[in-house]
PDB file of C-alpha atoms in Angstrom:
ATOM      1  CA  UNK F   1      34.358 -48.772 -77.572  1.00 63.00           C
ATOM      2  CA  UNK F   2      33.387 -48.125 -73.866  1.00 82.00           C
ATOM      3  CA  UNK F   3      31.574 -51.261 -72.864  1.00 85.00           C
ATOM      4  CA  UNK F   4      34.017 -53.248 -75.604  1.00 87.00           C
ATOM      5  CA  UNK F   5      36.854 -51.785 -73.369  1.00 90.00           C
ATOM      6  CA  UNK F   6      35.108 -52.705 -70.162  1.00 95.00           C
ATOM      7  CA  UNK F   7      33.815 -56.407 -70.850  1.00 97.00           C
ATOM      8  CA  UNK F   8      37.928 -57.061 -72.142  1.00 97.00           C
ATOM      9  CA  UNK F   9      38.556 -55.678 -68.869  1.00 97.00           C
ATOM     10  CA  UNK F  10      36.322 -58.596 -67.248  1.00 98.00           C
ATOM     11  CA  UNK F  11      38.045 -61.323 -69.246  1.00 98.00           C
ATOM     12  CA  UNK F  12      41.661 -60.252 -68.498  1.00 98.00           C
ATOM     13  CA  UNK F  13      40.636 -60.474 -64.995  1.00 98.00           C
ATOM     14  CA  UNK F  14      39.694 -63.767 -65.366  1.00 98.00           C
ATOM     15  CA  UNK F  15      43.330 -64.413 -67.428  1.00 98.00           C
ATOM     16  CA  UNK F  16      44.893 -63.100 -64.052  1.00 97.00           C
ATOM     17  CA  UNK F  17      42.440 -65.440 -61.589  1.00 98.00           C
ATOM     18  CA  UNK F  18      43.649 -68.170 -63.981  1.00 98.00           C
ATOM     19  CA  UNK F  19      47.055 -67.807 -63.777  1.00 97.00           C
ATOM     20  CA  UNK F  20      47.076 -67.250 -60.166  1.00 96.00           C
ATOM     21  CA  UNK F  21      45.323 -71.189 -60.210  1.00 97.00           C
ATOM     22  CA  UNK F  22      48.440 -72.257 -62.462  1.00 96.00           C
ATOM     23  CA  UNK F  23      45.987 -72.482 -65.249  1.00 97.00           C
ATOM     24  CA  UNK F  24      47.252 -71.026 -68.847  1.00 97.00           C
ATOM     25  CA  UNK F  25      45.883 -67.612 -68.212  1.00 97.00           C
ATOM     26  CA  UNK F  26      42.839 -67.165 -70.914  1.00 98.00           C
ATOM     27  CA  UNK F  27      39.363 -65.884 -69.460  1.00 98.00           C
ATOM     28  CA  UNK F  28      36.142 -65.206 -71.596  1.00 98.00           C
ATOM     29  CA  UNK F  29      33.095 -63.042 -71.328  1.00 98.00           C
ATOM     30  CA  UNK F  30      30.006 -63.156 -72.926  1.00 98.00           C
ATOM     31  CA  UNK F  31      27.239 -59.717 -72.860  1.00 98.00           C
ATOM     32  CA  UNK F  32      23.728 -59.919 -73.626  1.00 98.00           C
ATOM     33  CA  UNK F  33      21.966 -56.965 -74.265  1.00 96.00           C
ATOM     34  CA  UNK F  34      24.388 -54.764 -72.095  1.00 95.00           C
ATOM     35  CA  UNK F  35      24.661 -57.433 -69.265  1.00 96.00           C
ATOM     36  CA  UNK F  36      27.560 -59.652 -68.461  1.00 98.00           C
ATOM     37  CA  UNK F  37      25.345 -63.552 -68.695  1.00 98.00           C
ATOM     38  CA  UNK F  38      28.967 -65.466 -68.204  1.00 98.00           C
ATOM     39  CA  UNK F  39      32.728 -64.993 -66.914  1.00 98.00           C
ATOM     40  CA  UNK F  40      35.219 -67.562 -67.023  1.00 98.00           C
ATOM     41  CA  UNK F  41      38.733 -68.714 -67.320  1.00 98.00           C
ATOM     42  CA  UNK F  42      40.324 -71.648 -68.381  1.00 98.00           C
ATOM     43  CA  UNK F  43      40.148 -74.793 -65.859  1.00 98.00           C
ATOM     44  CA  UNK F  44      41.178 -77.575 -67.989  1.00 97.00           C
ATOM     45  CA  UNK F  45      43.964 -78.628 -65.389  1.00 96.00           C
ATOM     46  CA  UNK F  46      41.600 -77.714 -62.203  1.00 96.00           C
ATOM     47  CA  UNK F  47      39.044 -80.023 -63.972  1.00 96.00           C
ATOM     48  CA  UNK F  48      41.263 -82.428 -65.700  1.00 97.00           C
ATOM     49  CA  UNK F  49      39.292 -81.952 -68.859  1.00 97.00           C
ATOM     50  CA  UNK F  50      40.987 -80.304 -72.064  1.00 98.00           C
ATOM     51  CA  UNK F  51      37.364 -79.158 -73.071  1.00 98.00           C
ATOM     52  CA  UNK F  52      37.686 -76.450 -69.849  1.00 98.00           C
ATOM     53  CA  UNK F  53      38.829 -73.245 -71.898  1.00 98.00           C
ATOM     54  CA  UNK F  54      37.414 -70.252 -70.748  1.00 98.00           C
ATOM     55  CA  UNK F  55      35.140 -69.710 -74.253  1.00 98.00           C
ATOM     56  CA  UNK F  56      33.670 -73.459 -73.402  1.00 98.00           C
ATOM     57  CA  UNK F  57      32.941 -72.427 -69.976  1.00 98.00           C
ATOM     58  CA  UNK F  58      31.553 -69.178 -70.590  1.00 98.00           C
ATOM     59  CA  UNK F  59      29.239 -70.570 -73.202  1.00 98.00           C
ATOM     60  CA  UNK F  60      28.268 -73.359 -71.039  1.00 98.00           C
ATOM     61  CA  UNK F  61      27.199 -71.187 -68.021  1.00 98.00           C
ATOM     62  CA  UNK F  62      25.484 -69.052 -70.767  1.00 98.00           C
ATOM     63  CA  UNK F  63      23.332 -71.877 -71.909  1.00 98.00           C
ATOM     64  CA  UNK F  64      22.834 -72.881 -68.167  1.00 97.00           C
ATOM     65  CA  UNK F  65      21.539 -68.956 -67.144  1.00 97.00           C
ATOM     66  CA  UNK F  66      19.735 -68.775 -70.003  1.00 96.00           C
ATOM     67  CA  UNK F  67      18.283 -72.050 -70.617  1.00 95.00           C
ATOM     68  CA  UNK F  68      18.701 -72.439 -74.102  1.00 94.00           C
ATOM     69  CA  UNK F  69      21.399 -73.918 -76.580  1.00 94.00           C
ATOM     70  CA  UNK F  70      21.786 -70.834 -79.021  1.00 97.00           C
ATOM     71  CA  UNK F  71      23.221 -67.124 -77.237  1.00 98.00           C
ATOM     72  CA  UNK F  72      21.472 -65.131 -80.387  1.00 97.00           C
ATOM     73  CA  UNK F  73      22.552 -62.025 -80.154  1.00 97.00           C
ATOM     74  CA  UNK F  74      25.736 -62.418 -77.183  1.00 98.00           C
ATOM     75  CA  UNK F  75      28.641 -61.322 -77.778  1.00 98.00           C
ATOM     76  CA  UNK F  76      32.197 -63.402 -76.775  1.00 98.00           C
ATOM     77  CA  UNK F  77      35.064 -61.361 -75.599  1.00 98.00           C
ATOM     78  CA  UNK F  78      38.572 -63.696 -74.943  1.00 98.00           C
ATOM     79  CA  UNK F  79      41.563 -62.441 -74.101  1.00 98.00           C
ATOM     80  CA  UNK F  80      43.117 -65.114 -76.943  1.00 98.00           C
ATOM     81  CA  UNK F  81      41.973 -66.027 -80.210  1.00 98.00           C
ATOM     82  CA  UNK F  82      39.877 -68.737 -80.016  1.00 98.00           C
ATOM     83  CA  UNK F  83      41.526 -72.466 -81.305  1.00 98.00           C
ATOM     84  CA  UNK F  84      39.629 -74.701 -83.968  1.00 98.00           C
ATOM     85  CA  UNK F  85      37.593 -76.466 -80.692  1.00 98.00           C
ATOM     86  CA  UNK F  86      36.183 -72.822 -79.494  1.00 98.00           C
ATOM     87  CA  UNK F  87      35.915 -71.313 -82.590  1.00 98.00           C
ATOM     88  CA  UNK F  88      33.720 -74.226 -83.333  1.00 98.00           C
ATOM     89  CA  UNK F  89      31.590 -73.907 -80.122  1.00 98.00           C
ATOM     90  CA  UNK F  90      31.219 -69.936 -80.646  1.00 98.00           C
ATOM     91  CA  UNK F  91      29.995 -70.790 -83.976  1.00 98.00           C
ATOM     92  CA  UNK F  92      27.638 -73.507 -83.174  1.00 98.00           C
ATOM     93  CA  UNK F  93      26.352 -70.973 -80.126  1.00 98.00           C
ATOM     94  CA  UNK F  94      25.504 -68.451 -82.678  1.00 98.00           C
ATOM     95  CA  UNK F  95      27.192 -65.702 -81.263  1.00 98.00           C
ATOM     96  CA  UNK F  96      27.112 -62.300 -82.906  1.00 98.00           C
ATOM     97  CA  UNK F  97      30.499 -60.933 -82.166  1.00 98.00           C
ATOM     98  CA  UNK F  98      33.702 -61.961 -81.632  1.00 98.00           C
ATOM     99  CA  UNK F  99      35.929 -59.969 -79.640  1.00 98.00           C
ATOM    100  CA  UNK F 100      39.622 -61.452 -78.918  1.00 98.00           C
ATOM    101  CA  UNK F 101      42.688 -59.882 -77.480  1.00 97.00           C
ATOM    102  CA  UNK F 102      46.260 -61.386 -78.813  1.00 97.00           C
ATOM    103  CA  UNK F 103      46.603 -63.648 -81.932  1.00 97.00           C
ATOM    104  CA  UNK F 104      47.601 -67.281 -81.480  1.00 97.00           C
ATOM    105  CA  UNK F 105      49.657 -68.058 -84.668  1.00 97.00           C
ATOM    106  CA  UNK F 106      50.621 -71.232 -83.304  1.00 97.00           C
ATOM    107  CA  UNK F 107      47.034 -72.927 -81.738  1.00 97.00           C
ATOM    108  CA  UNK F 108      44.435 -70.409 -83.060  1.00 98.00           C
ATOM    109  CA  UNK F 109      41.264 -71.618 -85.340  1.00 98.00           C
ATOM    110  CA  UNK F 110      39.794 -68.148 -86.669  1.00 98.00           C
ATOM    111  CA  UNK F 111      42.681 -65.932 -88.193  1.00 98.00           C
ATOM    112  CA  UNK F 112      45.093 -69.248 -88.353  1.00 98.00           C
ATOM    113  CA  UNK F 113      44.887 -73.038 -89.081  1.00 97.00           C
ATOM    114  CA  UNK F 114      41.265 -73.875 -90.517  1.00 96.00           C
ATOM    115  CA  UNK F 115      39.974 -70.167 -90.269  1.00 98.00           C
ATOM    116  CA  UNK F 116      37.042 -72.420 -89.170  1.00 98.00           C
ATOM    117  CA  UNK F 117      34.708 -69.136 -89.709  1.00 98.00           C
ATOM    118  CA  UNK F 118      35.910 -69.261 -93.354  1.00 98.00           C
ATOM    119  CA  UNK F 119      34.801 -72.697 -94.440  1.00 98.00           C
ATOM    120  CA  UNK F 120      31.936 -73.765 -95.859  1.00 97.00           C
ATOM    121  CA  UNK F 121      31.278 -76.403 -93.223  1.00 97.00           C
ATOM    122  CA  UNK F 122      30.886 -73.293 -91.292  1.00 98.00           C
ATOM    123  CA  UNK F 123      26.773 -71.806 -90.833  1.00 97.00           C
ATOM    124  CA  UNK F 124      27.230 -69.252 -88.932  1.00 98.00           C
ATOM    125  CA  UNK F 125      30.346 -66.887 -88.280  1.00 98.00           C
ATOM    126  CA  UNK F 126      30.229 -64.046 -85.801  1.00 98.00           C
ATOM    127  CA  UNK F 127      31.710 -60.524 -86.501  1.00 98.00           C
ATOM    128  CA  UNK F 128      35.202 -60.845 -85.241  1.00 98.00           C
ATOM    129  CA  UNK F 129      37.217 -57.632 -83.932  1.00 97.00           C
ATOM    130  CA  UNK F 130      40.946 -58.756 -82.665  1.00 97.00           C
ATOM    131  CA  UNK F 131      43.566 -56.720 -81.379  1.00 94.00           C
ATOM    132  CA  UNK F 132      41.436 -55.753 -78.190  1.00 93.00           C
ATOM    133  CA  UNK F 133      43.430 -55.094 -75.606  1.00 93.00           C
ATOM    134  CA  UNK F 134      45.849 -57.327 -76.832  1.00 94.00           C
ATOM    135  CA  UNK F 135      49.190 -55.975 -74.903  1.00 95.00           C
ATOM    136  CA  UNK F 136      47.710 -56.737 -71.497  1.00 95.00           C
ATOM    137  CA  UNK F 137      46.356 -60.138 -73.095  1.00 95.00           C
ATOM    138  CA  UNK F 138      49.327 -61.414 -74.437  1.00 95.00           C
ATOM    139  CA  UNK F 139      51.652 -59.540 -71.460  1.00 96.00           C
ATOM    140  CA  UNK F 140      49.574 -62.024 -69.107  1.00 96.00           C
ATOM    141  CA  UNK F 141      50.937 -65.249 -71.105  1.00 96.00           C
ATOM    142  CA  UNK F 142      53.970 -64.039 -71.501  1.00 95.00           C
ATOM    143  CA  UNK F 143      54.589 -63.110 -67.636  1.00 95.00           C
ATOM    144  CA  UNK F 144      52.593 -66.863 -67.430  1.00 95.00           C
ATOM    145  CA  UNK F 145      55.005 -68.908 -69.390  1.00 93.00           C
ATOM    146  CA  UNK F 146      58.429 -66.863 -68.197  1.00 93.00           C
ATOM    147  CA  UNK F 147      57.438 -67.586 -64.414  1.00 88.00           C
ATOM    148  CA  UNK F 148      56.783 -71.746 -64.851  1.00 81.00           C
ATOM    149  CA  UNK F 149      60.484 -71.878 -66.419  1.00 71.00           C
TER     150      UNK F 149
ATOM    151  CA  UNK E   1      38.949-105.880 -87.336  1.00 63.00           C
ATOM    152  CA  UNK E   2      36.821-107.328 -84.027  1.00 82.00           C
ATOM    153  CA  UNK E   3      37.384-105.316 -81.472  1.00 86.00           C
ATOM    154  CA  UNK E   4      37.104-102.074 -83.661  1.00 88.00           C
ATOM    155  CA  UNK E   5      33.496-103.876 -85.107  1.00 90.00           C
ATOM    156  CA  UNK E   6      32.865-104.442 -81.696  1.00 95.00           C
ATOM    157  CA  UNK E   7      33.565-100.937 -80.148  1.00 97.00           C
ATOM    158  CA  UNK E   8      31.598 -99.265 -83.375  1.00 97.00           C
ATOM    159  CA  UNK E   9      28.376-101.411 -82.521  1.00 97.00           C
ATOM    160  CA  UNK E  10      28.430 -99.982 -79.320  1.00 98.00           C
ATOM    161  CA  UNK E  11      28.664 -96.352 -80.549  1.00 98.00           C
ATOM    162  CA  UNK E  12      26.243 -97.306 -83.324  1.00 98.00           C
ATOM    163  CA  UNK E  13      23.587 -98.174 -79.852  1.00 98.00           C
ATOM    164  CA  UNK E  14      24.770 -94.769 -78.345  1.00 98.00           C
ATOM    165  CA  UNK E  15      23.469 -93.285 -82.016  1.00 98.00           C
ATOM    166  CA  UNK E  16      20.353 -95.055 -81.921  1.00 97.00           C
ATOM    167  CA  UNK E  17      19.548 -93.852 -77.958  1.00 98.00           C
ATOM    168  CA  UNK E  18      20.123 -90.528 -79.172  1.00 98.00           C
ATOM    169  CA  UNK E  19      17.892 -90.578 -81.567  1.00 97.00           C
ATOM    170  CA  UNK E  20      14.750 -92.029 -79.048  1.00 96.00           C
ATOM    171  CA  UNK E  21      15.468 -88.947 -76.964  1.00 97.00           C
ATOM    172  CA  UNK E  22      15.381 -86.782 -79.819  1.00 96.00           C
ATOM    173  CA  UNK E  23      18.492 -85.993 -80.798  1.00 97.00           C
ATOM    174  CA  UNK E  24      20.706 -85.998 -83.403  1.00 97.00           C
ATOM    175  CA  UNK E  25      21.503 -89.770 -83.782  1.00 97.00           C
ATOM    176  CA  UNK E  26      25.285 -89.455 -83.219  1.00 98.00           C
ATOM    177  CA  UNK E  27      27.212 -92.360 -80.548  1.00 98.00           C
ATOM    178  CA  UNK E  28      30.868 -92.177 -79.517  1.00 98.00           C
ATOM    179  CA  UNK E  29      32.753 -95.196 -77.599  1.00 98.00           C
ATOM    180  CA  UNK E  30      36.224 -94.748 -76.205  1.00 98.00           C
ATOM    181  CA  UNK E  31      38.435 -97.794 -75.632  1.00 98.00           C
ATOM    182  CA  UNK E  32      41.819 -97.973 -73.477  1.00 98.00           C
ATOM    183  CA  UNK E  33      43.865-100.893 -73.478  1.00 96.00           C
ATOM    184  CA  UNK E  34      40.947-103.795 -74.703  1.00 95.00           C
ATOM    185  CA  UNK E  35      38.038-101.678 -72.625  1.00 96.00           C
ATOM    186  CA  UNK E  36      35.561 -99.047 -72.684  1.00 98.00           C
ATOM    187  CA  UNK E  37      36.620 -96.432 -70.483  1.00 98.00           C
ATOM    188  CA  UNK E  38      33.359 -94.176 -71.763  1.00 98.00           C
ATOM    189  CA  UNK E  39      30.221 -94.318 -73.856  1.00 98.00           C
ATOM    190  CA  UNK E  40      27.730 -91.408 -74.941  1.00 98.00           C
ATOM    191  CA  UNK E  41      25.347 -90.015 -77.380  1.00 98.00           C
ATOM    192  CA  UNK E  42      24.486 -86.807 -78.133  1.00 98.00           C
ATOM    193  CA  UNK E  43      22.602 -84.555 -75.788  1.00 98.00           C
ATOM    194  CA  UNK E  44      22.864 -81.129 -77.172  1.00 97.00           C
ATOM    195  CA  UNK E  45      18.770 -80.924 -76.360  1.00 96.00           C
ATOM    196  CA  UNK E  46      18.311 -82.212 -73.466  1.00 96.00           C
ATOM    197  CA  UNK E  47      21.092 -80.594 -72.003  1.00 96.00           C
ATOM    198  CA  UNK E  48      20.751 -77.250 -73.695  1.00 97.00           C
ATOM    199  CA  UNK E  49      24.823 -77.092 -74.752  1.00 97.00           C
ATOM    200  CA  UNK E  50      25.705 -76.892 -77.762  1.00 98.00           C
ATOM    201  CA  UNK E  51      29.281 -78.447 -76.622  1.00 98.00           C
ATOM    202  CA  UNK E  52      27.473 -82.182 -75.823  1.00 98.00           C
ATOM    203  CA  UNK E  53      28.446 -83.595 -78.685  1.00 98.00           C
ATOM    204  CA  UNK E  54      28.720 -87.413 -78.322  1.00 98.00           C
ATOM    205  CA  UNK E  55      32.336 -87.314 -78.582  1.00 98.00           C
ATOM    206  CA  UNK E  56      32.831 -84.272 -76.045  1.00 98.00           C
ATOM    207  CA  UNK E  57      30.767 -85.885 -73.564  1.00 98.00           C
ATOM    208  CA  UNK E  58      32.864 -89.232 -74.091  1.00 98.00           C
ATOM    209  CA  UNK E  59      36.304 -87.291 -73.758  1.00 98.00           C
ATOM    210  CA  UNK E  60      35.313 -85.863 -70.283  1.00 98.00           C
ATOM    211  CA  UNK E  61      33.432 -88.943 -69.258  1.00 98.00           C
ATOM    212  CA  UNK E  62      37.076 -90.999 -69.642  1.00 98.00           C
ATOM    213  CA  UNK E  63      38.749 -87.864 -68.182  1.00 98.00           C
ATOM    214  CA  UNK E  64      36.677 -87.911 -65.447  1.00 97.00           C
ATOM    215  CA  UNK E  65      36.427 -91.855 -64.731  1.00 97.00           C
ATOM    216  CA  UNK E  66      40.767 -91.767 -65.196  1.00 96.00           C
ATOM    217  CA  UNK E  67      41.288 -88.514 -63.410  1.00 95.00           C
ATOM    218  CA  UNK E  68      43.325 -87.137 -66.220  1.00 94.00           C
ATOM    219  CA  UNK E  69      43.363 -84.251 -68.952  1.00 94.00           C
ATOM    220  CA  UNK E  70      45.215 -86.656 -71.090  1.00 97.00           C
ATOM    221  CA  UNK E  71      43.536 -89.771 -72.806  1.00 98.00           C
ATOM    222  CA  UNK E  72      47.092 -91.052 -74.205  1.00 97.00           C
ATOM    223  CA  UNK E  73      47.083 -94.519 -75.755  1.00 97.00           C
ATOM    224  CA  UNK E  74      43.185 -94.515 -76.380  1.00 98.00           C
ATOM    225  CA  UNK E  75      41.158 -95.092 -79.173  1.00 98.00           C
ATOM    226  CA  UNK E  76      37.718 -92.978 -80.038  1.00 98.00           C
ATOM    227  CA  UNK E  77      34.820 -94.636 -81.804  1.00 98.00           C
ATOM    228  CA  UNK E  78      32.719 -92.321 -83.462  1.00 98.00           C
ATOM    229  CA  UNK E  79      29.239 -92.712 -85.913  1.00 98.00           C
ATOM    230  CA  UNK E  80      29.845 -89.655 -87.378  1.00 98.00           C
ATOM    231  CA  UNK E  81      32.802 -87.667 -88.981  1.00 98.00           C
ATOM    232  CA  UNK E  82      33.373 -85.271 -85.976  1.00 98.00           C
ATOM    233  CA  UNK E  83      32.914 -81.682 -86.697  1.00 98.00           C
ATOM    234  CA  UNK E  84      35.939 -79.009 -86.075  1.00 98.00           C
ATOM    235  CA  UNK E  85      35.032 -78.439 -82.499  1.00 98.00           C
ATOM    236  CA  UNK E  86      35.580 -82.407 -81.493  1.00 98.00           C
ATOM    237  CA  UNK E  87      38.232 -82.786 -84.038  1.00 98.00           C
ATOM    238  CA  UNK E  88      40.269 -80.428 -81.603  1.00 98.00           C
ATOM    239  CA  UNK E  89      38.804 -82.215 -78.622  1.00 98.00           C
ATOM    240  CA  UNK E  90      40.258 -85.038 -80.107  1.00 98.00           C
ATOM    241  CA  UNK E  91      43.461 -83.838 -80.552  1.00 98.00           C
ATOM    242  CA  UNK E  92      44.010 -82.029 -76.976  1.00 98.00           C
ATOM    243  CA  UNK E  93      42.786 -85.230 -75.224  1.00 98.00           C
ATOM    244  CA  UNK E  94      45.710 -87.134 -77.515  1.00 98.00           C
ATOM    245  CA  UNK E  95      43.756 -89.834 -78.058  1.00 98.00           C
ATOM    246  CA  UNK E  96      45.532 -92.417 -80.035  1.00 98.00           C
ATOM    247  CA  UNK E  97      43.218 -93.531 -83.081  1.00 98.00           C
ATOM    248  CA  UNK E  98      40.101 -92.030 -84.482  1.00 98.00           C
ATOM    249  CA  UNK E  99      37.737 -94.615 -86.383  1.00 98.00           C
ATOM    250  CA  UNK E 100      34.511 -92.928 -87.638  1.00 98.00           C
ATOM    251  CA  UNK E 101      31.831 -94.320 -89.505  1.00 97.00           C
ATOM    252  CA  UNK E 102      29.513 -92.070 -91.872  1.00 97.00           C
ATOM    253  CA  UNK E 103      31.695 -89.087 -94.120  1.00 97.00           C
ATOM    254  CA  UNK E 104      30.325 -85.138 -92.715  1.00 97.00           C
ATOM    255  CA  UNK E 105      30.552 -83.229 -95.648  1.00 97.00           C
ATOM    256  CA  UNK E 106      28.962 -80.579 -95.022  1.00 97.00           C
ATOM    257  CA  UNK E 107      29.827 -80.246 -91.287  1.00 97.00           C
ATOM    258  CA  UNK E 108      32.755 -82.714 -90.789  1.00 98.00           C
ATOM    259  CA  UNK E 109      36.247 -80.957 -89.563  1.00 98.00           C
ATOM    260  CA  UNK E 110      38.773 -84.045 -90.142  1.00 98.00           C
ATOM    261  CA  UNK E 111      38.572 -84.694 -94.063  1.00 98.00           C
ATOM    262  CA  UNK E 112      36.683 -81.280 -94.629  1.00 98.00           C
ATOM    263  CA  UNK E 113      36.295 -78.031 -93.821  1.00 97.00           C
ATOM    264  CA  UNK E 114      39.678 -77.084 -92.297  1.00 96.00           C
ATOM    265  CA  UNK E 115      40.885 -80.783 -92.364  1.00 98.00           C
ATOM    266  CA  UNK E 116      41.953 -79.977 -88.473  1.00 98.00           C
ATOM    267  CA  UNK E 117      45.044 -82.882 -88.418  1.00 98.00           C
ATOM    268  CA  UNK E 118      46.578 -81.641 -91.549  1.00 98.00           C
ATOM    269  CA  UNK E 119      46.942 -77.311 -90.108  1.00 98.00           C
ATOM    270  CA  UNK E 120      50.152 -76.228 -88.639  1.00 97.00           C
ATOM    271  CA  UNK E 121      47.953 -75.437 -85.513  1.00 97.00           C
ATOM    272  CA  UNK E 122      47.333 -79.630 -84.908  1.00 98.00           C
ATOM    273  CA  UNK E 123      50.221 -80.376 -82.148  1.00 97.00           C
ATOM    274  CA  UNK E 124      48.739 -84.057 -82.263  1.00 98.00           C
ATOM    275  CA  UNK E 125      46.911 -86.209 -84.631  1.00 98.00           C
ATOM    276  CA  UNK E 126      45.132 -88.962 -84.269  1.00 98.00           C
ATOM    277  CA  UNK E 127      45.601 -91.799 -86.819  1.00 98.00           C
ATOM    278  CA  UNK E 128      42.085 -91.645 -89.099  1.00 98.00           C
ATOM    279  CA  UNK E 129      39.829 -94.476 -90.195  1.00 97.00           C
ATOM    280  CA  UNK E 130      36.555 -93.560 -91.971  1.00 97.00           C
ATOM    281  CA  UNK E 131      34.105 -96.023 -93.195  1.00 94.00           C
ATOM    282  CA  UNK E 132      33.436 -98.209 -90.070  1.00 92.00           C
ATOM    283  CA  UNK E 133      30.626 -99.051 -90.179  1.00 93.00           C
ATOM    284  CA  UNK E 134      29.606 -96.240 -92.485  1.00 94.00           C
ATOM    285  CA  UNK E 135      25.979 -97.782 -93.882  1.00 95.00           C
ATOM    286  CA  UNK E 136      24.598 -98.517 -90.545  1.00 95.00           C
ATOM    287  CA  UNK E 137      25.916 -94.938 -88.936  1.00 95.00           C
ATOM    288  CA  UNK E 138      24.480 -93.158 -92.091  1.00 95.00           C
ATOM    289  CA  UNK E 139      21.176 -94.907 -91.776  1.00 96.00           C
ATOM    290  CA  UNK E 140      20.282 -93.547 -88.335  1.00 96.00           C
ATOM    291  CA  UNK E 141      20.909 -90.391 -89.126  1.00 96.00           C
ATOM    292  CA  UNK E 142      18.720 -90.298 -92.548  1.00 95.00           C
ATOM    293  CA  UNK E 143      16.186 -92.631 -90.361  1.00 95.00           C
ATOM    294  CA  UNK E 144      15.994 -89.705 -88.099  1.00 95.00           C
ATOM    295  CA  UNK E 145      15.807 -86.604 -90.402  1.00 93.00           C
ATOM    296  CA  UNK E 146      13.165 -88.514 -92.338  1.00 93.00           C
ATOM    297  CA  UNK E 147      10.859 -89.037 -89.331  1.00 88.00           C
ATOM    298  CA  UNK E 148      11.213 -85.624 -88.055  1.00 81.00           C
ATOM    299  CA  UNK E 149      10.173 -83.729 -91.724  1.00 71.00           C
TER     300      UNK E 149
END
């Protein structure tokens, strides 16, 4: 669980850079072959573009470094479980693993709504772990949402 | 019925460009208040991102052209049943009305798979009309798989 522990660690740090740009705090990492490829957070209202979450990012600058579509063999690690739209993307991006911090009962895609991964529309479903680090993760929303009221 | 044939046609010639550059023959149109505020075909290729799905590239096109996160009050025009990932896109950007042309079974995330609109995870739906122009849409696409076996 060492480098699990320590990529999470990367992606709540981009939660916290989020929040501190008055973005909903959610960051994203992906690994390749023991190397961190992408970091990001969510930008959607920096960018003005709901498409901006951190997972879309991440697997956007992955495709960019890399210069290909598919991230065979990368693993994602979020700080929140993915909704339909990134659970779509990860999917699509053929990630291996899944790695998310605190459920999302009310907007997440994998272990809620369309359990997109569970469909048969779905070809390809990572491995997904939750529960990583999920008191910081969800301690980082929480400390998020109390402070804009 | 004019303006929506209209507005199709034009995502029907976004399907068709696709498909000379070599991608999957898919065209999206969005329309705000009488006029096309964005256009695009797919260009998950030539871009290498798996995200640049017609529609996604249409959503932050308009985003981008209105300087908003929010496309409220406008209408997306679509060749294909949109998969889960734009079906979300979709419903974050709060566009208005969703017309569509060819069905998606086996990849399509508004009337299968997880059905997106109808999960307790949707905080907007777009009203849904399927079958616009359904023949021609379907066409390119089985033009294009043919040609490429």
């Amino acid at each position: 669980m060492a480098a699990q522990n320590r990529y999470m660690a990367v992606a709540l740090e981009e939660a916290e850079a989020a929040a501190r740009r008055g973005e909903v705090p959610v960051g994203a990492v992906i690994a390749l072959d023991g190397e961190i490829v992408a970091r990001a957070g969510n930008r959607t209202r920096e960018l003005a573009d709901i498409t901006a979450h951190a997972e879309i990012l991440a697997i956007r600058a992955a495709s960019a470094r890399l210069g290909q579509e598919r991230l065979t063999g990368a693993d994602l690690y979020v700080t929140l479980e993915p909704c339909a739209m990134c659970a779509a993307a990860i999917s699509f991006a053929r990630i291996r693993r899944l790695y998310y911090g605190a459920a999302d009962p009310k907007g997440g895609g994998v272990d809620h709504g369309g359990r997109f991964y569970a469909q048969p529309t779905c070809h390809h479903a990572p491995e997904v772990y939750s529960g990583i680090a999920e008191t910081a993760a969800a301690q980082i929303l929480t400390d998020f949402f109390r402070n804009r009221r």
